Amino acid sequence: MAGNTFGQLFKITTFGESHGPAIGVIIDGCPSQLPIDLEYIQSELAKRKPGQSRITTQRKESDTVQVLSGIFEGKSTGTPISLLIPNEDHRSKDYEHNKDVYRPSHADYTYDAKYGIRDHRGGGRSSARETAARVAAGAIAKLLLKAHGIEIFAHVSAVGKINAPNLEDLSIGELLALREDNIVRCADPATAKQMIECIDEIRKDGDTIGGKISCMIQNCPAGLGEPVFDKLHADLGKAMLSINAVHGFEYGSGFTGSEMKGSEHNDIFLPTAAAPKTLTNYSGGIQGGISNGMEINFTVAFKPVATIMHNQQTVNAAGEAAEIKGKGRHDPCVVPRAVVIVEAMAALVLADQLLRSKTNKLD
């Protein structure tokens, strides 16, 4: 049963529950002598942690990471890296009301059906709290990618029906500064203001709203990705769809490409002195499941948070009609905190594929 492990060469296994003592991750396969910046890992966790603004859950967690193994004198040793993040502000009493009742659109019933037992306190293992472990591991994957010049950037491109314009003309440095200048993490200031106002209204009404996160990967070398089942876009899709509340993934032209003709959609190669480039990038930087050296871009769709502060009809464990209303501290919209999770999962895929590419041919 490997449902808690992701990757083949750069492999992570996460553990822990939302209301347990801690969550954590074991990273196996990180090459030795990689400089590990603990302050950088902590700064990545700060982007995901709860309680960071009025439009996120008010649960207070410092998400202070503890290194248990695998790092010595500021570098990876090549042995498994173990990271632990204590849970500091869990209120299990907030969930007593749904101990025997299934919350609509949560994992309550499905976990019961699968295991015959469930941790009702914050959803246990199904809670998005688990993603903090992924962000910690993803930060190390990012450090490995940065050593190879690969950069990843994501931002909130939509909240509900509010969509940000295309920002492809800006550098990643410019985009990062714009993104971190507002609490919704949208790199377009005017759109960010509209998004924040929308989330505020939704929150005050006790409801929730969905959104989208767009991600770009620059300076990825051509040749990453494995035929036939481990295509790069397939691995990215699985990684993104494994994130809590994700309901959709598209790369390159995505669903719009199905409306185009081949003569419109083909990415024409341009003559260059170095590696080939293409006139357009409808392929999203991936052809035949393998990176082609162009920018990789994709978008991830998140559903509205399932916990709402309204009365809803449901059933209990005995199959009897019941009513439930959300309690506790929850995000009215997940996307502001999920930006760094999307980047982390993309980094884990690329780190794994980068190491795998070293085995493809003799240089």
XYZ file of C-alpha atoms in Angstrom:
363
model
C 0.000 0.000 0.000
C 1.988 2.969 -1.302
C -0.711 5.634 -1.292
C 1.374 7.871 0.968
C 4.488 7.814 -1.235
C 5.168 9.897 -4.350
C 8.037 9.706 -6.857
C 10.480 7.045 -8.017
C 14.043 8.336 -7.578
C 13.331 11.556 -5.684
C 10.737 9.954 -3.430
C 8.681 11.365 -0.560
C 6.493 9.688 2.047
C 4.285 11.917 4.201
C 2.740 10.989 7.548
C 0.548 12.391 10.299
C -2.994 13.724 10.753
C -4.565 17.136 11.131
C -5.169 16.771 14.874
C -2.306 14.440 15.780
C 0.937 15.549 17.477
C 2.681 16.344 14.195
C 2.877 15.837 10.461
C 6.037 15.118 8.547
C 7.822 13.815 5.482
C 10.679 11.472 4.633
C 12.588 12.334 1.457
C 14.556 9.453 -0.048
C 16.837 9.845 -3.051
C 17.977 13.443 -2.630
C 21.558 13.564 -3.928
C 24.274 14.271 -1.389
C 26.043 17.612 -0.955
C 23.064 19.719 -2.027
C 23.184 22.956 0.028
C 20.039 23.039 2.187
C 18.766 26.472 3.206
C 16.519 25.923 6.226
C 15.393 29.560 6.185
C 14.181 29.064 2.626
C 12.218 25.956 3.617
C 10.636 27.929 6.464
C 9.761 30.814 4.142
C 7.979 28.392 1.801
C 5.981 26.961 4.709
C 5.024 30.513 5.737
C 3.214 30.926 2.404
C 1.011 27.901 3.150
C 0.508 28.193 6.903
C -2.941 29.037 8.276
C -3.858 32.316 9.961
C -1.824 34.516 7.603
C -4.653 36.887 6.590
C -8.349 37.612 7.053
C -9.257 35.564 3.952
C -7.710 32.336 5.261
C -8.525 29.999 8.149
C -7.743 31.524 11.533
C -6.096 28.367 12.881
C -2.710 29.489 14.233
C 0.223 27.272 13.319
C 3.832 28.444 13.139
C 4.654 25.390 10.992
C 8.188 25.386 12.387
C 10.068 22.597 10.661
C 12.416 20.307 12.564
C 15.174 18.355 10.790
C 15.535 14.845 12.191
C 18.024 13.363 9.720
C 19.719 13.586 6.349
C 21.243 17.077 6.647
C 24.696 17.746 8.085
C 26.620 21.018 8.156
C 24.105 22.636 5.823
C 24.183 19.947 3.124
C 22.247 16.810 2.265
C 24.092 13.629 3.168
C 22.450 11.359 0.584
C 20.592 9.462 3.311
C 16.840 9.890 3.965
C 15.897 13.419 5.008
C 13.268 13.457 7.767
C 11.315 16.653 8.466
C 8.787 17.101 11.282
C 6.183 19.860 11.689
C 4.374 19.879 15.063
C 0.646 20.638 15.258
C 0.196 23.455 17.760
C -3.363 24.783 17.506
C -5.766 21.931 16.805
C -9.210 22.173 18.443
C -10.708 18.712 18.267
C -13.838 19.808 20.134
C -14.879 21.805 17.057
C -15.553 18.486 15.297
C -17.555 16.592 17.926
C -20.802 17.552 16.182
C -19.928 15.459 13.117
C -18.532 12.410 14.921
C -21.308 10.187 13.548
C -22.517 12.423 10.715
C -21.153 12.616 7.177
C -20.327 16.124 5.978
C -21.423 16.753 2.363
C -18.557 16.649 -0.203
C -15.966 15.648 2.422
C -14.029 12.386 2.747
C -16.062 11.300 5.808
C -18.182 8.627 4.107
C -15.491 7.422 1.690
C -12.923 6.931 4.464
C -15.537 4.986 6.446
C -16.297 2.873 3.388
C -12.609 2.187 2.721
C -11.265 1.627 6.239
C -14.308 1.004 8.448
C -12.964 3.723 10.754
C -12.294 7.437 10.385
C -10.704 10.251 12.342
C -13.468 12.860 12.494
C -11.151 15.517 13.982
C -10.530 17.839 11.071
C -10.689 14.964 8.606
C -7.574 13.252 9.955
C -5.347 12.139 7.092
C -7.699 13.602 4.458
C -7.137 17.124 5.796
C -5.223 19.669 3.716
C -2.997 20.023 6.785
C -1.005 17.149 5.247
C 0.124 19.432 2.413
C 2.509 21.287 4.742
C 4.723 18.197 4.568
C 4.652 18.369 0.765
C 5.653 22.036 0.821
C 8.651 21.248 3.051
C 9.763 18.471 0.705
C 9.005 20.621 -2.338
C 11.283 23.347 -0.995
C 14.203 20.903 -1.079
C 13.201 19.827 -4.587
C 13.195 23.512 -5.595
C 16.731 23.902 -4.235
C 17.823 20.972 -6.419
C 16.119 22.488 -9.474
C 17.578 25.943 -8.833
C 21.023 24.379 -8.886
C 20.161 23.409 -12.488
C 18.693 26.816 -13.357
C 15.058 25.658 -13.358
C 12.520 28.139 -11.947
C 8.870 27.613 -10.982
C 6.232 30.304 -10.503
C 2.513 30.001 -9.735
C -0.166 32.524 -8.838
C -3.921 32.774 -8.357
C -5.309 33.353 -11.841
C -9.009 33.105 -10.956
C -11.397 33.319 -8.011
C -14.906 32.321 -8.977
C -15.580 34.101 -12.284
C -12.905 36.770 -11.713
C -9.985 36.029 -14.048
C -6.541 37.635 -14.178
C -5.143 38.718 -17.569
C -2.274 36.895 -19.234
C 1.002 37.946 -17.578
C 3.477 36.121 -19.820
C 5.449 39.286 -20.702
C 6.747 39.699 -17.123
C 9.809 37.992 -15.640
C 9.462 35.547 -12.764
C 11.185 38.060 -10.468
C 8.629 40.728 -11.365
C 5.748 38.287 -10.985
C 6.965 37.134 -7.560
C 7.116 40.706 -6.261
C 3.610 41.449 -7.527
C 2.209 38.172 -6.165
C 3.581 38.584 -2.673
C 2.315 42.172 -2.482
C -1.287 41.062 -1.844
C -2.998 38.498 0.389
C -4.705 36.588 -2.426
C -1.394 35.936 -4.253
C -2.511 37.140 -7.667
C 0.250 38.785 -9.711
C -2.142 41.335 -11.240
C -2.849 44.059 -8.613
C -6.187 45.228 -10.073
C -7.548 41.683 -10.308
C -6.211 40.876 -6.832
C -8.302 43.679 -5.351
C -11.467 42.302 -6.958
C -10.640 38.784 -5.764
C -10.110 39.910 -2.160
C -13.412 41.780 -2.143
C -15.170 38.688 -3.528
C -13.660 36.344 -0.917
C -14.501 38.812 1.873
C -18.163 38.869 0.817
C -18.289 35.083 0.534
C -16.675 34.681 3.963
C -19.125 37.055 5.661
C -21.998 35.061 4.145
C -20.636 31.842 5.656
C -20.016 30.388 2.213
C -16.970 29.421 0.122
C -15.713 29.926 -3.453
C -13.425 28.051 -5.842
C -10.587 29.314 -8.003
C -7.678 28.531 -10.302
C -3.899 28.604 -10.002
C -1.702 28.974 -13.066
C 1.900 27.773 -13.027
C 4.902 28.276 -15.309
C 8.222 26.441 -15.326
C 11.139 28.146 -17.050
C 14.574 26.890 -18.130
C 13.510 23.257 -18.015
C 15.840 21.314 -20.327
C 14.451 19.286 -23.197
C 14.229 15.556 -22.578
C 12.449 15.218 -19.214
C 9.616 12.704 -19.113
C 9.264 8.964 -19.598
C 7.266 6.984 -22.143
C 4.668 5.607 -21.995
C 2.874 5.916 -18.679
C 5.156 8.403 -16.930
C 4.810 11.196 -19.451
C 5.782 14.535 -17.918
C 2.277 15.985 -18.230
C 0.795 12.766 -16.825
C 3.034 13.003 -13.754
C 2.202 16.692 -13.340
C -1.500 15.930 -13.685
C -1.366 13.212 -11.043
C 0.635 15.475 -8.734
C -1.857 18.327 -9.035
C -4.941 16.124 -8.759
C -3.520 14.653 -5.547
C -3.828 18.078 -3.878
C -6.901 18.533 -1.697
C -9.854 20.245 -3.457
C -8.324 20.031 -6.957
C -10.946 19.124 -9.556
C -9.210 19.964 -12.823
C -5.841 20.141 -14.604
C -4.942 21.386 -18.079
C -1.612 22.157 -19.712
C -0.702 24.145 -22.795
C -3.808 24.879 -24.866
C -5.816 22.565 -22.603
C -9.489 22.178 -23.461
C -9.311 25.143 -25.832
C -7.051 23.076 -28.064
C -9.951 20.739 -28.809
C -11.672 23.619 -30.612
C -8.725 24.354 -32.934
C -7.555 22.983 -36.274
C -4.171 21.301 -36.616
C -2.975 24.105 -38.852
C -3.699 26.511 -36.000
C -2.448 24.367 -33.138
C 0.898 23.050 -34.439
C 3.914 24.690 -32.795
C 6.193 25.594 -35.729
C 9.917 25.128 -35.111
C 12.190 28.134 -35.651
C 15.775 27.876 -36.937
C 18.216 28.696 -34.137
C 21.917 28.279 -33.498
C 21.214 26.512 -30.215
C 18.346 24.196 -29.246
C 15.171 24.444 -31.355
C 12.465 26.898 -30.293
C 8.837 27.105 -31.393
C 6.833 30.046 -32.716
C 3.893 29.250 -30.434
C 3.594 27.091 -27.345
C 0.216 25.385 -27.517
C 2.028 22.204 -26.410
C 2.751 23.830 -23.050
C 6.419 22.886 -23.249
C 5.703 19.155 -23.496
C 5.519 17.009 -26.652
C 5.162 13.250 -26.669
C 5.162 13.433 -22.885
C 8.705 14.867 -22.887
C 9.808 18.454 -22.223
C 10.889 20.327 -25.362
C 12.780 23.192 -23.708
C 9.980 25.737 -24.025
C 8.187 27.141 -20.985
C 5.965 24.547 -19.303
C 2.615 26.000 -18.311
C -0.509 24.555 -16.757
C -3.581 25.565 -14.763
C -5.158 23.821 -11.773
C -8.837 24.227 -10.809
C -9.895 24.100 -7.137
C -13.454 23.460 -6.001
C -15.083 25.518 -3.234
C -14.188 24.429 0.303
C -16.806 21.878 1.371
C -17.246 23.211 4.926
C -19.796 26.043 4.886
C -21.486 27.817 7.793
C -24.989 26.953 6.558
C -27.376 24.190 7.599
C -27.219 21.250 5.169
C -29.111 17.994 4.896
C -27.075 14.817 5.217
C -27.115 11.331 6.789
C -25.441 9.750 9.786
C -23.449 6.516 9.975
C -26.700 4.571 10.403
C -28.051 6.001 7.148
C -30.621 8.166 8.916
C -31.468 11.701 7.828
C -29.546 14.373 9.710
C -28.644 18.053 9.527
C -25.225 19.586 9.871
C -23.674 23.053 9.952
C -19.980 23.787 9.644
C -18.066 24.843 12.743
C -14.453 25.683 13.477
C -11.912 27.574 11.387
C -11.870 27.087 7.639
C -10.703 28.827 4.465
C -13.419 30.621 2.486
C -11.202 30.012 -0.573
C -8.199 27.678 -0.684
C -6.248 29.133 -3.595
C -4.235 31.859 -1.773
C -2.575 29.202 0.415
C -2.460 26.558 -2.320
C -0.110 28.493 -4.640
C 2.993 27.195 -2.868
C 1.524 23.668 -2.787
C 1.155 23.690 -6.577
C 4.766 24.866 -6.907
C 5.938 22.196 -4.461
C 4.251 19.344 -6.308
C 5.579 20.618 -9.647
C 9.077 20.747 -8.142
C 8.792 17.187 -6.836
C 7.791 15.923 -10.298
C 10.629 17.768 -12.025
C 13.232 16.744 -9.445
C 12.236 13.112 -9.893
C 12.236 13.351 -13.699
C 15.550 15.236 -13.689
C 17.235 12.422 -11.766
C 15.585 9.802 -13.959
C 16.880 11.580 -17.077
C 20.437 10.881 -15.914
C 19.818 7.195 -16.647
C 18.496 7.632 -20.200
C 21.708 7.682 -22.208
C 25.479 7.440 -22.007
C 27.121 10.851 -22.505
